[in-house]
GROMACS .gro file of C-alpha atoms in nm:
model
  414
    1MET     CA    1   9.712   8.416  12.382
    2ALA     CA    2   9.900   8.593  12.085
    3SER     CA    3   9.837   8.395  11.735
    4THR     CA    4  10.050   8.395  11.456
    5SER     CA    5   9.942   8.284  11.081
    6LEU     CA    6  10.185   8.075  10.870
    7LEU     CA    7  10.148   8.018  10.510
    8LYS     CA    8  10.263   7.694  10.402
    9SER     CA    9  10.330   7.601  10.039
   10SER     CA   10  10.337   7.274   9.868
   11PRO     CA   11  10.648   7.136   9.721
   12VAL     CA   12  10.810   7.348   9.428
   13ILE     CA   13  10.705   7.250   9.095
   14ASP     CA   14  10.932   7.067   8.869
   15LYS     CA   15  11.040   7.311   8.617
   16SER     CA   16  10.999   7.048   8.314
   17GLU     CA   17  10.638   7.070   8.384
   18TRP     CA   18  10.625   7.424   8.265
   19VAL     CA   19  10.861   7.394   7.983
   20LYS     CA   20  10.707   7.106   7.806
   21GLY     CA   21  10.372   7.325   7.724
   22GLN     CA   22  10.177   7.176   7.998
   23SER     CA   23   9.923   7.390   8.190
   24ILE     CA   24  10.038   7.562   8.476
   25ARG     CA   25   9.935   7.449   8.806
   26GLN     CA   26   9.972   7.690   9.117
   27PRO     CA   27  10.106   7.554   9.439
   28SER     CA   28   9.795   7.469   9.671
   29VAL     CA   29   9.830   7.648  10.013
   30SER     CA   30   9.695   7.621  10.354
   31ILE     CA   31   9.679   7.849  10.646
   32LEU     CA   32   9.806   7.712  10.982
   33ARG     CA   33   9.739   7.875  11.327
   34CYS     CA   34   9.911   7.853  11.632
   35ASN     CA   35   9.937   8.004  11.945
   36SER     CA   36  10.267   8.154  12.102
   37SER     CA   37  10.307   7.849  12.322
   38THR     CA   38  10.306   7.602  12.045
   39ALA     CA   39  10.484   7.791  11.807
   40ALA     CA   40  10.834   7.646  11.849
   41ALA     CA   41  10.680   7.312  11.786
   42ALA     CA   42  10.496   7.408  11.489
   43ALA     CA   43  10.778   7.602  11.314
   44PRO     CA   44  10.749   7.650  10.940
   45SER     CA   45  10.966   7.443  10.741
   46ALA     CA   46  11.210   7.548  10.486
   47LEU     CA   47  10.908   7.581  10.235
   48SER     CA   48  10.700   7.813  10.466
   49ILE     CA   49  10.674   8.175  10.446
   50ARG     CA   50  10.497   8.428  10.659
   51ALA     CA   51  10.187   8.544  10.510
   52SER     CA   52  10.202   8.863  10.390
   53SER     CA   53   9.999   9.161  10.588
   54TYR     CA   54   9.909   9.296  10.276
   55ALA     CA   55   9.740   8.989  10.137
   56ASP     CA   56   9.362   9.119  10.123
   57GLU     CA   57   9.456   9.439  10.004
   58LEU     CA   58   9.673   9.342   9.731
   59ILE     CA   59   9.364   9.098   9.602
   60LYS     CA   60   9.138   9.390   9.636
   61THR     CA   61   9.360   9.628   9.455
   62ALA     CA   62   9.402   9.378   9.171
   63LYS     CA   63   9.030   9.314   9.118
   64THR     CA   64   8.968   9.707   9.161
   65VAL     CA   65   9.235   9.761   8.844
   66ALA     CA   66   9.033   9.492   8.677
   67SER     CA   67   8.711   9.636   8.687
   68PRO     CA   68   8.466   9.563   8.379
   69GLY     CA   69   8.485   9.792   8.099
   70ARG     CA   70   8.794   9.979   8.244
   71GLY     CA   71   9.190   9.967   8.182
   72ILE     CA   72   9.523  10.119   8.255
   73LEU     CA   73   9.612  10.449   8.119
   74ALA     CA   74  10.029  10.419   8.102
   75MET     CA   75  10.173  10.764   8.170
   76ASP     CA   76  10.489  10.675   8.311
   77GLU     CA   77  10.719  10.768   8.058
   78SER     CA   78  11.081  10.866   8.194
   79ASN     CA   79  11.157  11.242   8.194
   80ALA     CA   80  11.370  11.153   7.871
   81THR     CA   81  11.084  10.991   7.686
   82CYS     CA   82  10.838  11.241   7.772
   83GLY     CA   83  11.071  11.494   7.622
   84LYS     CA   84  11.054  11.323   7.299
   85ARG     CA   85  10.684  11.328   7.300
   86LEU     CA   86  10.688  11.709   7.368
   87ALA     CA   87  10.955  11.775   7.119
   88SER     CA   88  10.714  11.609   6.859
   89ILE     CA   89  10.462  11.894   6.925
   90GLY     CA   90  10.736  12.165   6.958
   91LEU     CA   91  10.767  12.199   7.324
   92GLU     CA   92  11.079  12.197   7.539
   93ASN     CA   93  11.157  11.932   7.800
   94THR     CA   94  11.098  12.125   8.123
   95GLU     CA   95  10.922  12.018   8.439
   96ALA     CA   96  10.663  12.300   8.386
   97ASN     CA   97  10.574  12.141   8.039
   98ARG     CA   98  10.570  11.788   8.161
   99GLN     CA   99  10.357  11.896   8.456
  100ALA     CA  100  10.084  12.079   8.237
  101TYR     CA  101  10.060  11.774   8.014
  102ARG     CA  102  10.021  11.532   8.304
  103THR     CA  103   9.772  11.762   8.443
  104LEU     CA  104   9.593  11.749   8.114
  105LEU     CA  105   9.571  11.363   8.110
  106VAL     CA  106   9.465  11.306   8.511
  107SER     CA  107   9.196  11.559   8.479
  108VAL     CA  108   8.961  11.459   8.207
  109PRO     CA  109   8.644  11.480   8.338
  110GLY     CA  110   8.480  11.144   8.357
  111LEU     CA  111   8.789  10.947   8.291
  112GLY     CA  112   8.743  10.706   8.563
  113ASN     CA  113   8.441  10.560   8.380
  114TYR     CA  114   8.697  10.407   8.155
  115ILE     CA  115   9.012  10.398   8.338
  116SER     CA  116   9.082  10.207   8.655
  117GLY     CA  117   9.433  10.276   8.696
  118ALA     CA  118   9.718  10.482   8.585
  119ILE     CA  119  10.076  10.434   8.608
  120LEU     CA  120  10.281  10.727   8.691
  121PHE     CA  121  10.656  10.794   8.672
  122GLU     CA  122  10.839  10.882   9.006
  123GLU     CA  123  10.850  11.225   8.934
  124THR     CA  124  10.472  11.226   8.871
  125LEU     CA  125  10.388  11.046   9.163
  126TYR     CA  126  10.498  11.326   9.387
  127GLN     CA  127  10.407  11.609   9.153
  128SER     CA  128  10.084  11.843   9.166
  129THR     CA  129   9.873  11.962   8.895
  130VAL     CA  130   9.911  12.311   8.748
  131ASP     CA  131   9.641  12.403   9.014
  132GLY     CA  132   9.828  12.281   9.317
  133LYS     CA  133   9.650  11.964   9.376
  134LYS     CA  134   9.835  11.647   9.440
  135ILE     CA  135   9.809  11.423   9.132
  136VAL     CA  136   9.764  11.124   9.327
  137ASP     CA  137   9.475  11.281   9.483
  138VAL     CA  138   9.306  11.374   9.161
  139LEU     CA  139   9.337  11.037   9.025
  140LYS     CA  140   9.181  10.886   9.357
  141GLU     CA  141   8.909  11.144   9.350
  142GLN     CA  142   8.809  10.971   9.011
  143GLY     CA  143   8.812  10.621   9.142
  144ILE     CA  144   9.141  10.549   8.950
  145VAL     CA  145   9.410  10.351   9.141
  146PRO     CA  146   9.760  10.523   9.094
  147GLY     CA  147  10.050  10.295   9.013
  148ILE     CA  148  10.432  10.371   8.985
  149LYS     CA  149  10.711  10.256   8.747
  150VAL     CA  150  10.965  10.083   8.953
  151ASP     CA  151  11.235   9.950   8.719
  152LYS     CA  152  11.537  10.147   8.640
  153GLY     CA  153  11.572  10.076   8.275
  154LEU     CA  154  11.734   9.832   8.063
  155VAL     CA  155  12.109   9.786   8.011
  156PRO     CA  156  12.322   9.553   7.790
  157LEU     CA  157  12.328   9.201   7.906
  158ALA     CA  158  12.685   9.057   7.930
  159GLY     CA  159  12.754   8.718   7.758
  160SER     CA  160  12.433   8.752   7.550
  161ASN     CA  161  12.371   8.812   7.189
  162ASP     CA  162  12.358   9.205   7.235
  163GLU     CA  163  12.040   9.151   7.468
  164SER     CA  164  11.912   9.342   7.726
  165TRP     CA  165  11.828   9.290   8.120
  166CYS     CA  166  11.626   9.532   8.352
  167GLN     CA  167  11.800   9.680   8.633
  168GLY     CA  168  11.629   9.824   8.950
  169LEU     CA  169  11.620   9.532   9.246
  170ASP     CA  170  11.900   9.707   9.429
  171GLY     CA  171  11.709   9.942   9.678
  172LEU     CA  172  11.348   9.839   9.555
  173ALA     CA  173  11.215   9.749   9.892
  174SER     CA  174  11.275  10.051  10.045
  175ARG     CA  175  11.161  10.240   9.750
  176SER     CA  176  10.826  10.049   9.727
  177ALA     CA  177  10.768  10.110  10.075
  178ALA     CA  178  10.792  10.496  10.012
  179TYR     CA  179  10.593  10.443   9.703
  180TYR     CA  180  10.317  10.300   9.901
  181GLU     CA  181  10.322  10.566  10.142
  182GLN     CA  182  10.279  10.850   9.864
  183GLY     CA  183   9.975  10.671   9.765
  184ALA     CA  184  10.075  10.427   9.499
  185ARG     CA  185   9.889  10.091   9.517
  186PHE     CA  186  10.023   9.877   9.222
  187ALA     CA  187  10.378   9.874   9.065
  188LYS     CA  188  10.511   9.822   8.689
  189TRP     CA  189  10.847   9.660   8.582
  190ARG     CA  190  10.896   9.629   8.225
  191THR     CA  191  11.169   9.383   8.098
  192VAL     CA  192  11.223   9.278   7.711
  193VAL     CA  193  11.304   8.983   7.484
  194SER     CA  194  11.415   9.009   7.132
  195ILE     CA  195  11.342   8.741   6.891
  196PRO     CA  196  11.556   8.872   6.623
  197ASN     CA  197  11.860   8.837   6.882
  198GLY     CA  198  11.762   8.454   6.986
  199PRO     CA  199  11.642   8.480   7.219
  200SER     CA  200  11.923   8.350   7.460
  201ALA     CA  201  11.845   8.102   7.713
  202LEU     CA  202  12.050   8.342   7.919
  203ALA     CA  203  11.812   8.643   7.826
  204VAL     CA  204  11.489   8.466   7.888
  205LYS     CA  205  11.616   8.328   8.257
  206GLU     CA  206  11.748   8.688   8.334
  207ALA     CA  207  11.402   8.835   8.258
  208ALA     CA  208  11.199   8.566   8.445
  209TRP     CA  209  11.408   8.597   8.756
  210GLY     CA  210  11.414   8.949   8.758
  211LEU     CA  211  11.019   8.987   8.724
  212ALA     CA  212  10.969   8.729   8.998
  213ARG     CA  213  11.199   8.899   9.244
  214TYR     CA  214  11.026   9.228   9.167
  215ALA     CA  215  10.678   9.074   9.187
  216ALA     CA  216  10.778   8.919   9.549
  217ILE     CA  217  10.941   9.238   9.667
  218SER     CA  218  10.631   9.467   9.550
  219GLN     CA  219  10.372   9.220   9.737
  220ASP     CA  220  10.590   9.256  10.063
  221ASN     CA  221  10.525   9.643  10.029
  222GLY     CA  222  10.196   9.655   9.954
  223LEU     CA  223  10.182   9.690   9.554
  224VAL     CA  224  10.030   9.484   9.322
  225PRO     CA  225  10.281   9.404   9.043
  226ILE     CA  226  10.204   9.409   8.702
  227VAL     CA  227  10.433   9.155   8.537
  228GLU     CA  228  10.549   9.249   8.200
  229PRO     CA  229  10.788   9.043   7.984
  230GLU     CA  230  10.754   9.234   7.670
  231ILE     CA  231  10.816   9.026   7.351
  232LEU     CA  232  10.942   9.304   7.121
  233LEU     CA  233  10.784   9.352   6.763
  234ASP     CA  234  11.113   9.404   6.614
  235GLY     CA  235  11.190   9.144   6.319
  236GLU     CA  236  11.048   8.946   6.030
  237HIS     CA  237  10.959   8.661   6.200
  238GLY     CA  238  10.591   8.531   6.159
  239ILE     CA  239  10.326   8.491   6.436
  240ASP     CA  240  10.413   8.109   6.500
  241ARG     CA  241  10.743   8.208   6.592
  242THR     CA  242  10.628   8.485   6.840
  243PHE     CA  243  10.396   8.206   6.989
  244GLU     CA  244  10.695   7.970   7.049
  245VAL     CA  245  10.887   8.233   7.224
  246ALA     CA  246  10.624   8.377   7.420
  247GLN     CA  247  10.511   8.012   7.546
  248LYS     CA  248  10.894   7.966   7.660
  249VAL     CA  249  10.931   8.310   7.832
  250TRP     CA  250  10.593   8.269   8.046
  251ALA     CA  251  10.666   7.925   8.168
  252GLU     CA  252  10.985   8.077   8.286
  253VAL     CA  253  10.811   8.370   8.429
  254PHE     CA  254  10.549   8.134   8.615
  255PHE     CA  255  10.822   7.901   8.739
  256TYR     CA  256  11.006   8.180   8.902
  257MET     CA  257  10.752   8.346   9.058
  258ALA     CA  258  10.627   8.006   9.186
  259GLU     CA  259  10.993   7.984   9.355
  260ASN     CA  260  10.984   8.322   9.505
  261ASN     CA  261  10.635   8.260   9.675
  262VAL     CA  262  10.445   8.517   9.492
  263MET     CA  263  10.082   8.522   9.558
  264PHE     CA  264   9.921   8.472   9.186
  265GLU     CA  265   9.596   8.637   9.330
  266GLY     CA  266   9.770   8.962   9.359
  267ILE     CA  267   9.930   9.021   9.063
  268LEU     CA  268   9.847   9.159   8.722
  269LEU     CA  269   9.990   9.047   8.402
  270LYS     CA  270  10.080   9.277   8.089
  271PRO     CA  271  10.172   9.017   7.812
  272SER     CA  272  10.251   9.122   7.431
  273MET     CA  273   9.967   9.017   7.225
  274VAL     CA  274  10.082   8.777   6.979
  275THR     CA  275  10.146   8.913   6.653
  276PRO     CA  276  10.394   8.868   6.343
  277GLY     CA  277  10.706   9.082   6.366
  278ALA     CA  278  10.649   9.452   6.271
  279GLU     CA  279  10.845   9.385   5.958
  280CYS     CA  280  10.709   9.044   5.847
  281LYS     CA  281  10.519   9.046   5.519
  282GLU     CA  282  10.234   8.814   5.625
  283ARG     CA  283   9.990   9.021   5.855
  284ALA     CA  284   9.755   8.877   6.120
  285THR     CA  285   9.388   8.956   6.124
  286PRO     CA  286   9.245   9.070   6.497
  287GLN     CA  287   9.084   8.720   6.497
  288GLN     CA  288   9.413   8.554   6.453
  289VAL     CA  289   9.627   8.777   6.711
  290ALA     CA  290   9.303   8.681   6.942
  291GLU     CA  291   9.342   8.302   6.880
  292TYR     CA  292   9.700   8.297   6.919
  293THR     CA  293   9.687   8.514   7.236
  294LEU     CA  294   9.413   8.357   7.401
  295SER     CA  295   9.569   8.004   7.324
  296LEU     CA  296   9.893   8.132   7.504
  297LEU     CA  297   9.717   8.253   7.786
  298LYS     CA  298   9.506   7.932   7.842
  299ARG     CA  299   9.847   7.727   7.834
  300ARG     CA  300  10.036   7.941   8.049
  301ILE     CA  301   9.827   8.173   8.301
  302PRO     CA  302   9.665   8.029   8.596
  303PRO     CA  303   9.304   8.089   8.656
  304SER     CA  304   9.389   8.236   8.972
  305VAL     CA  305   9.537   8.531   8.826
  306PRO     CA  306   9.279   8.838   8.825
  307GLY     CA  307   9.332   9.011   8.507
  308ILE     CA  308   9.532   9.083   8.186
  309MET     CA  309   9.608   9.423   8.060
  310ALA     CA  310   9.710   9.441   7.685
  311SER     CA  311   9.922   9.745   7.587
  312LEU     CA  312  10.066   9.884   7.239
  313HIS     CA  313  10.417   9.739   7.271
  314SER     CA  314  10.281   9.397   7.423
  315PHE     CA  315   9.956   9.237   7.495
  316GLN     CA  316   9.934   9.291   7.861
  317TYR     CA  317   9.783   9.039   8.080
  318PHE     CA  318   9.606   9.182   8.356
  319LEU     CA  319   9.479   8.871   8.525
  320ILE     CA  320   9.353   9.059   8.542
  321ASN     CA  321   9.513   9.035   8.187
  322PHE     CA  322   9.592   9.391   8.051
  323PHE     CA  323   9.788   9.408   7.727
  324LEU     CA  324  10.017   9.651   7.570
  325SER     CA  325   9.993   9.793   7.226
  326GLY     CA  326  10.354   9.760   7.110
  327GLY     CA  327  10.347  10.016   6.829
  328GLN     CA  328  10.015   9.897   6.680
  329SER     CA  329   9.778  10.212   6.567
  330GLU     CA  330   9.505  10.319   6.845
  331VAL     CA  331   9.256  10.152   6.625
  332GLU     CA  332   9.459   9.822   6.540
  333ALA     CA  333   9.529   9.767   6.933
  334THR     CA  334   9.139   9.842   7.009
  335LEU     CA  335   9.029   9.574   6.741
  336ASN     CA  336   9.269   9.323   6.881
  337LEU     CA  337   9.161   9.364   7.232
  338ASN     CA  338   8.779   9.349   7.112
  339ALA     CA  339   8.837   9.024   6.930
  340MET     CA  340   8.975   8.885   7.228
  341ASN     CA  341   8.667   8.978   7.431
  342GLN     CA  342   8.417   8.800   7.203
  343ALA     CA  343   8.403   8.508   7.414
  344PRO     CA  344   8.423   8.432   7.797
  345ASN     CA  345   8.758   8.433   7.950
  346PRO     CA  346   8.872   8.324   8.292
  347TRP     CA  347   9.043   8.641   8.322
  348HIS     CA  348   8.939   9.010   8.301
  349VAL     CA  349   9.110   9.079   7.957
  350SER     CA  350   9.193   9.459   7.937
  351PHE     CA  351   9.412   9.707   7.810
  352SER     CA  352   9.728   9.889   7.952
  353TYR     CA  353   9.805  10.154   7.684
  354ALA     CA  354  10.029  10.460   7.650
  355ARG     CA  355  10.078  10.588   7.322
  356ALA     CA  356   9.756  10.372   7.189
  357LEU     CA  357   9.545  10.626   7.434
  358GLN     CA  358   9.771  10.968   7.406
  359ASN     CA  359   9.878  11.000   7.068
  360THR     CA  360   9.566  11.194   6.922
  361CYS     CA  361   9.542  11.352   7.260
  362LEU     CA  362   9.903  11.493   7.243
  363LYS     CA  363   9.862  11.606   6.878
  364THR     CA  364   9.547  11.774   6.931
  365TRP     CA  365   9.678  11.958   7.226
  366GLY     CA  366   9.993  12.097   7.078
  367GLY     CA  367  10.100  12.286   7.369
  368ALA     CA  368   9.826  12.551   7.340
  369PRO     CA  369   9.624  12.608   7.639
  370GLU     CA  370   9.305  12.683   7.434
  371ASN     CA  371   9.330  12.302   7.296
  372VAL     CA  372   9.307  12.145   7.633
  373GLU     CA  373   8.942  12.073   7.633
  374ALA     CA  374   8.969  11.924   7.286
  375ALA     CA  375   9.292  11.715   7.374
  376GLN     CA  376   9.084  11.566   7.680
  377GLN     CA  377   8.791  11.484   7.465
  378ALA     CA  378   9.032  11.284   7.241
  379LEU     CA  379   9.170  11.116   7.514
  380LEU     CA  380   8.816  11.010   7.646
  381ILE     CA  381   8.701  10.897   7.298
  382ARG     CA  382   9.010  10.652   7.292
  383ALA     CA  383   8.926  10.570   7.673
  384LYS     CA  384   8.578  10.476   7.577
  385ALA     CA  385   8.656  10.276   7.274
  386ASN     CA  386   8.885  10.066   7.463
  387SER     CA  387   8.623  10.048   7.726
  388LEU     CA  388   8.398   9.898   7.464
  389ALA     CA  389   8.662   9.643   7.331
  390GLN     CA  390   8.709   9.521   7.692
  391LEU     CA  391   8.338   9.465   7.684
  392GLY     CA  392   8.381   9.307   7.323
  393LYS     CA  393   8.135   9.581   7.186
  394TYR     CA  394   8.373   9.803   6.997
  395THR     CA  395   8.296   9.819   6.598
  396GLY     CA  396   8.548  10.093   6.497
  397GLU     CA  397   8.313  10.322   6.345
  398GLY     CA  398   8.387  10.664   6.286
  399GLU     CA  399   8.748  10.655   6.386
  400SER     CA  400   8.978  10.929   6.243
  401ASP     CA  401   9.256  10.850   6.003
  402GLU     CA  402   9.486  10.981   6.282
  403ALA     CA  403   9.371  10.699   6.526
  404LYS     CA  404   9.445  10.453   6.230
  405GLU     CA  405   9.808  10.544   6.202
  406GLY     CA  406  10.087  10.289   6.301
  407MET     CA  407  10.330  10.396   6.561
  408PHE     CA  408  10.596  10.136   6.563
  409VAL     CA  409  10.953  10.238   6.586
  410LYS     CA  410  11.223   9.979   6.537
  411GLY     CA  411  11.443   9.958   6.825
  412TYR     CA  412  11.229  10.164   7.029
  413VAL     CA  413  11.371  10.259   7.348
  414TYR     CA  414  11.170  10.400   7.676
   0.00000   0.00000   0.00000
């Protein structure tokens, strides 16, 4: 007889448990099996959902991206943003120039030793290198998992204090299915919260709900979602205020992900590092950033999440936790990541950097073919440094002045 698998969730967690600062509890799940003759009698309740056919693959992908000593290369800049990067070295924003730069990035020999995943823009996912090889295939040959940016950018949030919300849910299911067919195996959706502008309860709820719906849709189509509510660096606030806001935001995010039956074992987190505002007079040491950020993660992130990825704009939690850099210098972002890996963590705490990996590389290249090898070496140096930081072994010795320059831009728009 044919059999059917049903995934039955426990009752929904009361929201107050998340907002009061208590540790997050993920609903327990149990697998119920029945044959076709008893299916009607064992029909799922309103709290039951059909098990995803991608469940095992999602978990495997998440663990691959969270490989020890490796992190994510975020190269998902939109064509407009990529144009700004090219303009900084005197190049016109043409598809040929974007292709040349992206070819440089993905074809670095040995990059897969330090990079486990690469987030691509839609154009890049379907693009070939200057030599005619599919970029997706070049990444796979290095053991790097292709990912895809799926949000449609930030727009003004009506009724808020000049805040934003992230659009892109319309048509996301069909787009995600197409991205999977093209070779993508994880997705990215970036929304933001501004501390100087509140943040308002409306903005926080909109960010959390949008992330939860995106995560559920991604998993349903075979893509591991990177969950990224970025706490913007803009402002004069201190590190305690950032910590307070981040706790509230992550409580909302996990509450709504539970409401949407998101499988926590098949997600990656990309939280912002907990730092003072960029214009705060009191700076924080890497040890303080690590202490505050790890405290946030322990209070809000369930251990079932595989990894956390840090980035320059925020401290991405890839749960593997992957952090973003948020405008920190290349060296500063690496030092903060290293500090967070000085003691064992229940998750894989790593990096998901764009500018913190590419800044020196881009300037070294300058658009000149004869500089490609040197530029690729610059990227490899940064990738290796962050690989050491993921293992807690980075020292900062021998870093160039270029790598120590800050990259914060007030009101930065992707």
